[in-house]
Coordinates of N, CA, C and O in Angstrom, one line a residue:
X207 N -6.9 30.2 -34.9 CA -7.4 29.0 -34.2 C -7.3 29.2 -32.7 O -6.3 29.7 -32.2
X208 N -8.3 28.9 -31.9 CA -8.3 29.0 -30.5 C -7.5 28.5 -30.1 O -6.8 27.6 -30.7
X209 N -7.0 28.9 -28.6 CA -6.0 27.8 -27.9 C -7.0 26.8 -27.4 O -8.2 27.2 -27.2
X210 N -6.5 25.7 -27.1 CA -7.1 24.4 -26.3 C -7.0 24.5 -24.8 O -6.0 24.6 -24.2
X211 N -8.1 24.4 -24.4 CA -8.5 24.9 -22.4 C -7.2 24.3 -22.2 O -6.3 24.2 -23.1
X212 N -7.2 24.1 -21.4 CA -6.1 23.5 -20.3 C -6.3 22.2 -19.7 O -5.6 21.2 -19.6
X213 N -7.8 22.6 -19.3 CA -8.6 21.7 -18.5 C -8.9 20.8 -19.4 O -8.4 19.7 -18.9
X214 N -9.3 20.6 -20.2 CA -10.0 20.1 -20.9 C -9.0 18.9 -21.9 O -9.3 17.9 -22.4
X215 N -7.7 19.6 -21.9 CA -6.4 19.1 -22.4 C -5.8 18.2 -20.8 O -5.1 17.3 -21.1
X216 N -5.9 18.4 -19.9 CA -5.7 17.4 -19.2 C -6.3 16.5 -18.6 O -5.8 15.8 -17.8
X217 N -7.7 16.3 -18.9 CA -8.9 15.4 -19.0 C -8.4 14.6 -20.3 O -8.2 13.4 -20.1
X218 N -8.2 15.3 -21.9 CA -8.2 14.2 -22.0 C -6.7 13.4 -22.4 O -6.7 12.7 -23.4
X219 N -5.5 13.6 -21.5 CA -4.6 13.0 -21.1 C -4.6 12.0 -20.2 O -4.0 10.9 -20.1
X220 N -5.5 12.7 -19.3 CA -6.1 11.4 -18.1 C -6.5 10.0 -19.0 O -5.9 8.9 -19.2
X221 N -7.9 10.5 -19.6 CA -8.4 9.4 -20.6 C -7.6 9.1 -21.7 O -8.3 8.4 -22.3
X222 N -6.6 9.1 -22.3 CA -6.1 8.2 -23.0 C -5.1 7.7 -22.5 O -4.6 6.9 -23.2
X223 N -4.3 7.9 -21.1 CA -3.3 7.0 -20.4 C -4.3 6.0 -19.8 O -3.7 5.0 -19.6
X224 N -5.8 5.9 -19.3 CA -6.5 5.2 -18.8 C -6.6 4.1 -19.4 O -6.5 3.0 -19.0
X225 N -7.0 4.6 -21.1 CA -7.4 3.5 -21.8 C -6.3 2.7 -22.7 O -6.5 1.6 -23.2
X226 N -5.1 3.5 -22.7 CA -4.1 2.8 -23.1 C -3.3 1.5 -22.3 O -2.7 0.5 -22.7
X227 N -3.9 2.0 -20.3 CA -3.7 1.1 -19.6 C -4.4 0.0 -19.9 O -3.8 -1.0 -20.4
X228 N -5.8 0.1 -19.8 CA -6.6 -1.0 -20.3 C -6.3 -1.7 -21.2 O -6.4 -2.9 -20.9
X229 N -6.0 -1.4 -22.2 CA -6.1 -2.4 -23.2 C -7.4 -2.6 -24.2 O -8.6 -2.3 -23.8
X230 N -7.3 -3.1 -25.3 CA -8.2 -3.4 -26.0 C -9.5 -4.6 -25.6 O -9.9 -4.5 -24.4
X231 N -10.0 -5.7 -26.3 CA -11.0 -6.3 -25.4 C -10.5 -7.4 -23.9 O -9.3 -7.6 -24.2
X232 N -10.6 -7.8 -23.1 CA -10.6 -8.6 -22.1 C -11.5 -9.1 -21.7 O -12.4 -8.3 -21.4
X233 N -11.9 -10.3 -21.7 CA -13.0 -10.7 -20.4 C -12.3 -12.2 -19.7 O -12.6 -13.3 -20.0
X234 N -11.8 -12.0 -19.1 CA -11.2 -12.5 -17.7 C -12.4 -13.5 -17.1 O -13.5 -13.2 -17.2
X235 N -12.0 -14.7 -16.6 CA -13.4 -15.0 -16.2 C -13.0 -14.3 -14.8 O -13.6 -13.3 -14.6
X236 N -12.2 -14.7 -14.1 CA -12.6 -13.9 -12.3 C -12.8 -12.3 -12.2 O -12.7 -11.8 -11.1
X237 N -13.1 -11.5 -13.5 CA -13.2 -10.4 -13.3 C -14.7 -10.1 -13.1 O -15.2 -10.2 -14.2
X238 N -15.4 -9.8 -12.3 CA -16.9 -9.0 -11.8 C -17.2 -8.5 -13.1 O -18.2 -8.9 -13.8
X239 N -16.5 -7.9 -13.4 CA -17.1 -6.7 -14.5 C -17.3 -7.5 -15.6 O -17.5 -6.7 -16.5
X240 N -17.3 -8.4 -16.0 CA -17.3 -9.5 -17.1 C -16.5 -8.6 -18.5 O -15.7 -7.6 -18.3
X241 N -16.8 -9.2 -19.6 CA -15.8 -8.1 -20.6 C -15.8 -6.5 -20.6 O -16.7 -5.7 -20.3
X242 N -14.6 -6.4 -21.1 CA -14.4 -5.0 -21.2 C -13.6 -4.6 -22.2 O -12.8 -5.4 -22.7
X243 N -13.7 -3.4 -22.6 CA -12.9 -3.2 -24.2 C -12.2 -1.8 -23.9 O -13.0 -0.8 -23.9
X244 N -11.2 -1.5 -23.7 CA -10.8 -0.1 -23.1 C -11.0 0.5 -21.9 O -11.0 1.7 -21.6
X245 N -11.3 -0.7 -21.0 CA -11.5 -0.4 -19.4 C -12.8 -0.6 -19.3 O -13.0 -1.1 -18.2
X246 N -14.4 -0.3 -20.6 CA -15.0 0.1 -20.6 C -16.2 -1.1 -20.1 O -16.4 -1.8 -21.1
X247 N -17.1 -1.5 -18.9 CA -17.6 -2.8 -18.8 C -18.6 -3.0 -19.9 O -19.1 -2.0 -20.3
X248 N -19.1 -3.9 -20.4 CA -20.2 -3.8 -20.9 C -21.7 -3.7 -20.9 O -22.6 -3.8 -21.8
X249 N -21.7 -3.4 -19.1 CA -23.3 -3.0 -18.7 C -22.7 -1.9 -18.8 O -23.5 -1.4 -19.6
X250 N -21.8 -0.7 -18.6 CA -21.5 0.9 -18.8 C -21.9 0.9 -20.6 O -22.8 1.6 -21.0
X251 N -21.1 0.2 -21.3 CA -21.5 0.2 -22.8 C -22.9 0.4 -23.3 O -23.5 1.1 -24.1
X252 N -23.4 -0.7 -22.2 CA -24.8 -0.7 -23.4 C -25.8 0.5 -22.8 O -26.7 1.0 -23.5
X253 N -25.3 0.8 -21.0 CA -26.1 1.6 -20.6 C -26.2 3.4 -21.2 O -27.0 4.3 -21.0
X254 N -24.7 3.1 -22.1 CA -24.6 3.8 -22.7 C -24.7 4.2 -24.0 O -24.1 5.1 -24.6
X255 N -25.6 3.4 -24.4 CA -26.2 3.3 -25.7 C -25.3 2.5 -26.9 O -25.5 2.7 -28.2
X256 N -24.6 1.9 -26.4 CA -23.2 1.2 -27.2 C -24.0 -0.6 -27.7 O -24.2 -1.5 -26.8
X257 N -24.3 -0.9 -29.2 CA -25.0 -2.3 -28.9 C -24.6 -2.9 -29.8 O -25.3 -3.5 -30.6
X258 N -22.9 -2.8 -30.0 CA -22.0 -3.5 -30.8 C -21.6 -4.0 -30.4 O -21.9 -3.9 -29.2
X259 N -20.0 -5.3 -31.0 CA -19.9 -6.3 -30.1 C -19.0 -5.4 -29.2 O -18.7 -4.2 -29.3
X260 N -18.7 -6.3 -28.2 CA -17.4 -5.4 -27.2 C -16.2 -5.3 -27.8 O -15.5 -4.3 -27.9
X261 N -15.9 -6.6 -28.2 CA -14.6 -6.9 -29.1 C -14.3 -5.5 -29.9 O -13.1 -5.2 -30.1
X262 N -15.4 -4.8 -30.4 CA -15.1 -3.5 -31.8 C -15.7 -2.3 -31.0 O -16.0 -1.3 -31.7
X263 N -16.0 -2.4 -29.4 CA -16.2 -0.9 -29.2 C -14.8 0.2 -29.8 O -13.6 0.1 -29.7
X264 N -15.5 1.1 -30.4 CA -14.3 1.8 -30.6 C -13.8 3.0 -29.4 O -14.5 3.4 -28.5
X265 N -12.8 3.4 -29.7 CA -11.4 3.9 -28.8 C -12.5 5.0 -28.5 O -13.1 5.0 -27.4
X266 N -12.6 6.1 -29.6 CA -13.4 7.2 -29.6 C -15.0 7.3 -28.4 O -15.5 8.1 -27.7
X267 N -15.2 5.8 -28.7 CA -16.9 5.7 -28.1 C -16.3 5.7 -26.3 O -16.7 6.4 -25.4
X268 N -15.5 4.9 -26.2 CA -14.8 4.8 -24.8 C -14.5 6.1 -24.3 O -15.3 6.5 -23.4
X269 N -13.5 6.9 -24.8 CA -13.3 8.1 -24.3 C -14.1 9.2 -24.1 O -13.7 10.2 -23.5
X270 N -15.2 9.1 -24.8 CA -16.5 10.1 -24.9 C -17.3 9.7 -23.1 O -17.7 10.4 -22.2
X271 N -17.3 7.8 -23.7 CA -17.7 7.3 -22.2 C -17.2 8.1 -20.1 O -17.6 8.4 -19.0
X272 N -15.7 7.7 -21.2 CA -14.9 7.9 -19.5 C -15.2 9.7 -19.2 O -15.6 10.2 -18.1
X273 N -14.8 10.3 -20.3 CA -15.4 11.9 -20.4 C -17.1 12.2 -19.2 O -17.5 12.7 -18.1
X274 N -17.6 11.6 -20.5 CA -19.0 11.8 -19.4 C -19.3 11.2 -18.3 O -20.3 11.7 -17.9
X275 N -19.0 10.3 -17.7 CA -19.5 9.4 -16.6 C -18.4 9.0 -15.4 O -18.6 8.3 -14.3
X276 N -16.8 9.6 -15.9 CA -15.9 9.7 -14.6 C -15.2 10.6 -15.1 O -14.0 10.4 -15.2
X277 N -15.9 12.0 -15.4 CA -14.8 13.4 -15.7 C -16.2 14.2 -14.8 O -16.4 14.4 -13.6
X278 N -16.8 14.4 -16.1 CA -17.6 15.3 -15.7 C -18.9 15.5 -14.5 O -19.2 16.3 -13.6
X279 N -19.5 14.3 -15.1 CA -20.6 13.9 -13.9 C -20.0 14.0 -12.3 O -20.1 15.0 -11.5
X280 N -19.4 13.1 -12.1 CA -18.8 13.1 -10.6 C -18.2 14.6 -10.1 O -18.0 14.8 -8.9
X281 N -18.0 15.7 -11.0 CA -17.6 17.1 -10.8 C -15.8 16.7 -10.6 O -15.4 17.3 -9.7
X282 N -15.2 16.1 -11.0 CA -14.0 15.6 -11.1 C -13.3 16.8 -11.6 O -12.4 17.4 -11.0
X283 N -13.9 17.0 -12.8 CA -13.3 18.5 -13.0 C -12.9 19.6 -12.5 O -11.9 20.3 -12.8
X284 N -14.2 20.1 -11.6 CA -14.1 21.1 -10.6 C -13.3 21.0 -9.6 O -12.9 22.0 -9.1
X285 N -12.9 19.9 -9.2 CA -12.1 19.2 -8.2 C -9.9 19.6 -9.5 O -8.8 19.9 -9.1
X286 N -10.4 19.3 -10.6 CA -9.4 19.4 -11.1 C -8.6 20.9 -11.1 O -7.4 21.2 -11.2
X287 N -9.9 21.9 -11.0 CA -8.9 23.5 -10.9 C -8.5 23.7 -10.1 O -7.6 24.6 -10.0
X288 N -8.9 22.8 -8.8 CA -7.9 23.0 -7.4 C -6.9 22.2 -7.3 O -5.7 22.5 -7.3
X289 N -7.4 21.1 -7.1 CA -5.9 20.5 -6.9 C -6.2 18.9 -8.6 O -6.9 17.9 -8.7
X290 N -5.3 19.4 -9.5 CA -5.1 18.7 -10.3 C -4.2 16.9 -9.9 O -4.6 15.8 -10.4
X291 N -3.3 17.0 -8.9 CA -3.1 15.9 -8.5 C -4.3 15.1 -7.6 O -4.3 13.9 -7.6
X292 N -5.1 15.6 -7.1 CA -6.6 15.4 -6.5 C -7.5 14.6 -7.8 O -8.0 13.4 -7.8
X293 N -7.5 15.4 -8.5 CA -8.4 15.2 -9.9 C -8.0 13.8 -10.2 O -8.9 12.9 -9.9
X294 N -7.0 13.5 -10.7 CA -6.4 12.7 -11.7 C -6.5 11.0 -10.5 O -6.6 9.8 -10.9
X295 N -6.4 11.4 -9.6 CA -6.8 10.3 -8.7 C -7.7 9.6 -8.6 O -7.9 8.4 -8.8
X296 N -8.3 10.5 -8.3 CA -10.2 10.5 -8.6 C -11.0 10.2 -9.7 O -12.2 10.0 -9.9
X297 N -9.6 10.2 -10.6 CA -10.8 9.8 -12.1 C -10.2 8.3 -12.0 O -11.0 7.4 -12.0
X298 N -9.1 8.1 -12.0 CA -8.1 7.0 -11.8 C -8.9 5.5 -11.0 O -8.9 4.3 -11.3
X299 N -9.6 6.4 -9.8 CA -9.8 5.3 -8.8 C -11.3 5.1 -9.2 O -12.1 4.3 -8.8
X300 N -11.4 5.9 -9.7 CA -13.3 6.1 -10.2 C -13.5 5.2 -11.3 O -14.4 4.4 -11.4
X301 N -12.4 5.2 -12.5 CA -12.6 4.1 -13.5 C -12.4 2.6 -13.1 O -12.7 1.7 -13.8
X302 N -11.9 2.4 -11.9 CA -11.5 1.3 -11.4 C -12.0 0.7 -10.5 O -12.1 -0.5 -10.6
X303 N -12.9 1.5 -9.1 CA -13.9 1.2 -8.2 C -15.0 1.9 -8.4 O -16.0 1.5 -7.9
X304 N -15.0 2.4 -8.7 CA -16.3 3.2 -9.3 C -16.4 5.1 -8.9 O -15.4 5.2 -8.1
X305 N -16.8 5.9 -8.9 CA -17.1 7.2 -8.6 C -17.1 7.6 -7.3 O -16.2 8.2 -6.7
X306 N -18.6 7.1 -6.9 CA -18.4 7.2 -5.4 C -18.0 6.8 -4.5 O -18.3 7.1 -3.4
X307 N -16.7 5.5 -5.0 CA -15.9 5.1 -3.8 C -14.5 5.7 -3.6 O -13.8 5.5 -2.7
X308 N -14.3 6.5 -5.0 CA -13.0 7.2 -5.1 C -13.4 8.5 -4.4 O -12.5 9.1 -3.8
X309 N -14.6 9.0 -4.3 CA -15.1 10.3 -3.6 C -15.2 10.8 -2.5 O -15.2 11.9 -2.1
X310 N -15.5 8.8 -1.6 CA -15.4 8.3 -0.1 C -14.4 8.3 0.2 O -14.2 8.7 1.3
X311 N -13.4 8.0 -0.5 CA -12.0 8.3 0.0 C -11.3 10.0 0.0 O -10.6 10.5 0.8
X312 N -11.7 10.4 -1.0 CA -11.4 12.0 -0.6 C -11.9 12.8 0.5 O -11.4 13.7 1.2
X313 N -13.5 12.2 0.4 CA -14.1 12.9 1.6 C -13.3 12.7 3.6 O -12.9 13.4 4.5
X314 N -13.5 10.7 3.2 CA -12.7 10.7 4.4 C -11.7 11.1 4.6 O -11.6 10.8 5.8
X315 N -10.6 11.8 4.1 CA -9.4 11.9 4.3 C -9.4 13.6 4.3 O -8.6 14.4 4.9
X316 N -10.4 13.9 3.4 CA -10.5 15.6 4.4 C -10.9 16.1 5.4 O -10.6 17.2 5.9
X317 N -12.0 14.7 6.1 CA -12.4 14.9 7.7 C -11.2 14.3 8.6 O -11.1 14.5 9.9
X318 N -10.4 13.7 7.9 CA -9.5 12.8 9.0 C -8.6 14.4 8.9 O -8.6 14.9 10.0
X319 N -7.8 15.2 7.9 CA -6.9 15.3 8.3 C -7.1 17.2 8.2 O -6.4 18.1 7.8
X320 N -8.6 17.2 8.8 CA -9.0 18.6 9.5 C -8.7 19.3 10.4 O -9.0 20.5 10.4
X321 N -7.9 18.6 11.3 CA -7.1 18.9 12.7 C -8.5 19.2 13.3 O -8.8 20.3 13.7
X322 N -9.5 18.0 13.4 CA -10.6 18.4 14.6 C -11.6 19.3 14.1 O -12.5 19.8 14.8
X323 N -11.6 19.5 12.6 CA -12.3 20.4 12.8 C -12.0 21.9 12.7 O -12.9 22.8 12.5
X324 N -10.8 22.2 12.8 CA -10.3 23.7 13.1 C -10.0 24.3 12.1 O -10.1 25.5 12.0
X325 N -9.4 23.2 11.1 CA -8.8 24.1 9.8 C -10.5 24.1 8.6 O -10.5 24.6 7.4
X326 N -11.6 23.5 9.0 CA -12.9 23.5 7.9 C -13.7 22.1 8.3 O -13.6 20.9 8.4
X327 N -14.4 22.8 8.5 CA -15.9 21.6 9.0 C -15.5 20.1 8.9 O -14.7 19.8 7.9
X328 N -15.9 19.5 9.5 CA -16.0 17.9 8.6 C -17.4 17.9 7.8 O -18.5 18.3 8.2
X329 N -17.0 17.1 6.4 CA -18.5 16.8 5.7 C -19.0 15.9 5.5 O -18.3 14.9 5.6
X330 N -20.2 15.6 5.2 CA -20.6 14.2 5.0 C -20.0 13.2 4.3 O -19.5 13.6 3.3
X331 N -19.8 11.9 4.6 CA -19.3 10.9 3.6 C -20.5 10.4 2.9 O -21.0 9.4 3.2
X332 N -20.9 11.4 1.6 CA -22.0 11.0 1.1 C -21.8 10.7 -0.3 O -22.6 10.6 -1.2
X333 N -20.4 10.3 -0.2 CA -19.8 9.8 -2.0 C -20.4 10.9 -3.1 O -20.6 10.6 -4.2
X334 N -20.5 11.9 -2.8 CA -20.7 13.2 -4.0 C -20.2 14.0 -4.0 O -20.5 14.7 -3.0
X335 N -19.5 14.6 -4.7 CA -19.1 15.7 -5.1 C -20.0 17.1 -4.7 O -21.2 16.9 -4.9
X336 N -19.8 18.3 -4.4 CA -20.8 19.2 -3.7 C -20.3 20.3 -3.7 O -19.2 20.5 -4.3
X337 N -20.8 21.2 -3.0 CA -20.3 22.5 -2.3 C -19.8 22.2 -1.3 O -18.8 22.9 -1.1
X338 N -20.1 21.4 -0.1 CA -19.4 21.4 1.0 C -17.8 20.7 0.5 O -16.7 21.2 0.8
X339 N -18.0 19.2 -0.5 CA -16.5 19.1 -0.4 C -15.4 19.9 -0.9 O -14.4 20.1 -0.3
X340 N -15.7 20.4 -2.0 CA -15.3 21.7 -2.5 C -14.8 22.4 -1.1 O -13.7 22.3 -0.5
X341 N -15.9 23.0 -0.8 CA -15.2 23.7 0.5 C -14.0 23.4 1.0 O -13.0 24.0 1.1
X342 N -14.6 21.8 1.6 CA -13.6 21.3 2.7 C -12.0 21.7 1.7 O -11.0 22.3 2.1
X343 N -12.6 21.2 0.4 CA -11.0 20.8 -0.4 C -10.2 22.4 -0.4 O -9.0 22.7 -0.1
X344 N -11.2 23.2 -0.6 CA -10.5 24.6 -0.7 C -9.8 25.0 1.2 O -8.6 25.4 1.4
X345 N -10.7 24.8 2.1 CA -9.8 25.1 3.1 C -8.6 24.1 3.8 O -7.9 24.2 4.8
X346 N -8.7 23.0 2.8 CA -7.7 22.2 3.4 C -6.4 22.6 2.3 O -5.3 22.1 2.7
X347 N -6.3 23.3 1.2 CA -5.7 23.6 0.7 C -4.8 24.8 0.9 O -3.6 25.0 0.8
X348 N -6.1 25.9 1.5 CA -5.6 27.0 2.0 C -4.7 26.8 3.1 O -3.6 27.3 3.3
X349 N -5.2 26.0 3.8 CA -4.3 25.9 5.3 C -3.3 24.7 5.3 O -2.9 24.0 6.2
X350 N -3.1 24.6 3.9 CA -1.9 23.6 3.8 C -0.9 23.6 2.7 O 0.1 22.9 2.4
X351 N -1.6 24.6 2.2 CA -0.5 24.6 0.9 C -0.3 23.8 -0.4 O -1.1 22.9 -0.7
X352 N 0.6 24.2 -1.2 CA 0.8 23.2 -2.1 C 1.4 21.7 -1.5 O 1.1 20.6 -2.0
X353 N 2.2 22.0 -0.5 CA 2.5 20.0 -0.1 C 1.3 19.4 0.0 O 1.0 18.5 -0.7
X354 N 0.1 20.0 1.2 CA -1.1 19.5 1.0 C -1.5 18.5 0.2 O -2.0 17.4 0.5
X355 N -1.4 18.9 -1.0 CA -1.9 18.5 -2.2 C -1.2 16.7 -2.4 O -1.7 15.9 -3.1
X356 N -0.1 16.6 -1.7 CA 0.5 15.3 -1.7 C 0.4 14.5 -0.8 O 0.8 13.4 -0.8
X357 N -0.3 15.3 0.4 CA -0.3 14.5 1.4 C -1.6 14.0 1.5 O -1.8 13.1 2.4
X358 N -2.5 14.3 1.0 CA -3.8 14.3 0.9 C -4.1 12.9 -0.3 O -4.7 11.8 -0.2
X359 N -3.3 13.5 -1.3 CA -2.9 12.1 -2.8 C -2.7 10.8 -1.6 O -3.5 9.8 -1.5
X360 N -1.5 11.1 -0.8 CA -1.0 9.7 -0.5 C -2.2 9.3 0.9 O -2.1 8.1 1.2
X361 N -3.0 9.9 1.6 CA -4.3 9.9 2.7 C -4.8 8.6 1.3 O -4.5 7.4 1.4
X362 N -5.5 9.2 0.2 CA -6.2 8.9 -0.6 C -5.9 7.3 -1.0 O -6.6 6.2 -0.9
X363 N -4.4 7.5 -1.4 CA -4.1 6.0 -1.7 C -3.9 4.9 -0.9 O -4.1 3.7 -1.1
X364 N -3.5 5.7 0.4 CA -3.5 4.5 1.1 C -5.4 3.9 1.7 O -5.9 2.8 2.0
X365 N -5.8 4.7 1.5 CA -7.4 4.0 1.4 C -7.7 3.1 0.5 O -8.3 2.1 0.7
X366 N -7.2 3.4 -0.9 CA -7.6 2.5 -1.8 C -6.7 1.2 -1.7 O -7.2 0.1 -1.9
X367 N -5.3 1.3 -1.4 CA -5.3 0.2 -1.3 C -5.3 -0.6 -0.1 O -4.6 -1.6 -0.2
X368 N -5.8 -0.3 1.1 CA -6.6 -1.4 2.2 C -7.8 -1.4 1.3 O -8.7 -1.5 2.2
X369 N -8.2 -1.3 0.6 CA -9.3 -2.0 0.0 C -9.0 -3.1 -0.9 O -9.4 -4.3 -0.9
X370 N -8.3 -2.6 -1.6 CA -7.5 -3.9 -2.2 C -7.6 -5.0 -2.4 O -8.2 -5.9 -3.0
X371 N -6.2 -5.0 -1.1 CA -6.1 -5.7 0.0 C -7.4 -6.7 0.5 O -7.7 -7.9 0.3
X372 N -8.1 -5.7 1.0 CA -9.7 -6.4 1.6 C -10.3 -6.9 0.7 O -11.0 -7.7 1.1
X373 N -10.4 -6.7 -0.4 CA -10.6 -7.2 -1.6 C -10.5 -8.9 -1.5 O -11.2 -9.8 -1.2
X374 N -9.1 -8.6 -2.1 CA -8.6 -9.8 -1.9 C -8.7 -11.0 -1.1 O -8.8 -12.1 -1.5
X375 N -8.6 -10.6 -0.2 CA -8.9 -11.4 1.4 C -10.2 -12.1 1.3 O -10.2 -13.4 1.4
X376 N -11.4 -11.3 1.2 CA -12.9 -12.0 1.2 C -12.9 -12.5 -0.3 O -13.6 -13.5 -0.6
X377 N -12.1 -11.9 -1.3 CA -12.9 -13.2 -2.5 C -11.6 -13.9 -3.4 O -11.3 -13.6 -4.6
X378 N -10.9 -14.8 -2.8 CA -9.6 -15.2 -3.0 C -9.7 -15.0 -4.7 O -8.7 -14.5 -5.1
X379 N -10.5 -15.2 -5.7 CA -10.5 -14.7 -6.9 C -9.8 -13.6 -7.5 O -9.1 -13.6 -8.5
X380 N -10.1 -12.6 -6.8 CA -9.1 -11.3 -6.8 C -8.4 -11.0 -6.7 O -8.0 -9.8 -6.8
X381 N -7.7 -12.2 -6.2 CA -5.8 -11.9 -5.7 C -5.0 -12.3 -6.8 O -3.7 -12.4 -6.8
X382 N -5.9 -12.6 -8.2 CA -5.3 -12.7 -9.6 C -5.1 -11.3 -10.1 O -4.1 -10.9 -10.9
X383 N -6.3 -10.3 -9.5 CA -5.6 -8.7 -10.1 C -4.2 -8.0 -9.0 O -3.2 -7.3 -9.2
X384 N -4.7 -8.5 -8.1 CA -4.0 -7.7 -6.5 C -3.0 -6.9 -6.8 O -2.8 -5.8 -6.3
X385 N -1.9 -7.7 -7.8 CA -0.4 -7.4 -7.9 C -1.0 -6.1 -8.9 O -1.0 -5.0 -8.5
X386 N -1.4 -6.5 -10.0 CA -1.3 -5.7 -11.5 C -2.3 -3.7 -10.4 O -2.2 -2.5 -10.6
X387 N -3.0 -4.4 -9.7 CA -3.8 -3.0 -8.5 C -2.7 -2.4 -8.4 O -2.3 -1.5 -9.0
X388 N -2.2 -3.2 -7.3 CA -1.5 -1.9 -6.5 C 0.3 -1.7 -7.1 O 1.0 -1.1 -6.3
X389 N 0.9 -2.0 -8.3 CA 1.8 -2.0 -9.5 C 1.1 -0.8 -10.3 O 1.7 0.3 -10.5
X390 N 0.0 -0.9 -10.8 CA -0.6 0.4 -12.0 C -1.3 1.4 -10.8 O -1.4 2.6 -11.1
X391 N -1.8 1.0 -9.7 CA -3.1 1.9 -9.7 C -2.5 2.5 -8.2 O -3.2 3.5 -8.0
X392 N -1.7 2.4 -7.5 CA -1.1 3.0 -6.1 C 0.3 3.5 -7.0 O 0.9 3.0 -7.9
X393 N 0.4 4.7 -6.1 CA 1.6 5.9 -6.4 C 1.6 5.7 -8.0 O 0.7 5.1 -8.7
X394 N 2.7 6.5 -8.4 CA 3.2 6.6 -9.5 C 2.9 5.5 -10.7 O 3.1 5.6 -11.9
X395 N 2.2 4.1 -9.8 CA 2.0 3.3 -10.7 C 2.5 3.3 -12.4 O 2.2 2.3 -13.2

């Protein structure tokens, strides 16, 4: 019997601590996302060819979901052979704000903490995954090491949560998730 990638075994560790967070169905009224069954919204469901109730999406259909549309698509993975604590962030903050706002935060925090420029270009904040952030990610790694890799995590979090935060602030609705945010979804959560 083959061995099981690596990668592929820590993808889907990611996805079932995600969806175990989640929970089975929800629909909250102050939640945007209206119901959800395993994290999963039900405009992602149906856009995903899912046209059962939400209540009985199954576990399997979710995780195939989170796989394709905040593993792979976003290049999350590629991101995961370099820096795995990078990865798991990214998929983390992607199932929760979405892709490209978990992406805006990696990007910005590789232009912020480039030293100018000296240790690898600044790149666009174009919320995608690429060859240049790649880049950046590989020479910010090189010229920083494995701590890097933590200081960059906490760069990351502290973006997400002043959003939060700002969140909260403009739609007082939101200050029903605020606590359960930054408790599950900042540090160690």
């Amino acid at each position: 019997m083959p061995k099981p990638d690596p990668l592929t075994c820590f993808a889907d560790a990611l996805i079932e601590a995600v969806i175990d967070r989640e929970g089975r169905y929800v629909n909250h009224g102050a939640d945007r996302g209206g119901a959800t069954c395993w994290g999963i919204t039900e405009a992602v469901a149906r856009a995903e060819g899912y046209a059962g109730a939400m209540s009985a999406l199954p576990r399997e259909t979710a995780a195939s979901i989170y796989r394709r549309l905040y593993w792979h698509h976003p290049l999350f993975d590629q991101v995961a052979l370099r820096a795995p604590q990078i990865a798991a962030e990214l998929f983390d903050t992607g199932v929760n704000m979405g892709t490209a706002v978990a992406t805006g935060f990696l990007q910005r925090a590789l232009n912020a903490l480039n030293r100018a420029a000296r240790d690898y270009p600044d790149i666009a904040v174009d919320r995608a995954i690429g060859p240049r952030t790649l880049s950046a990610l590989d020479g910010f790694l090189r010229t920083r090491g494995a701590a890097g890799e933590t200081v960059l995590l906490r760069a990351m979090e502290a973006l997400q949560g002043e959003r939060y935060i700002a969140l909260a602030e403009r739609r007082p609705s939101q200050e029903a998730f605020l606590y359960g945010w930054l408790a599950n979804r900042i540090g160690d959560g």
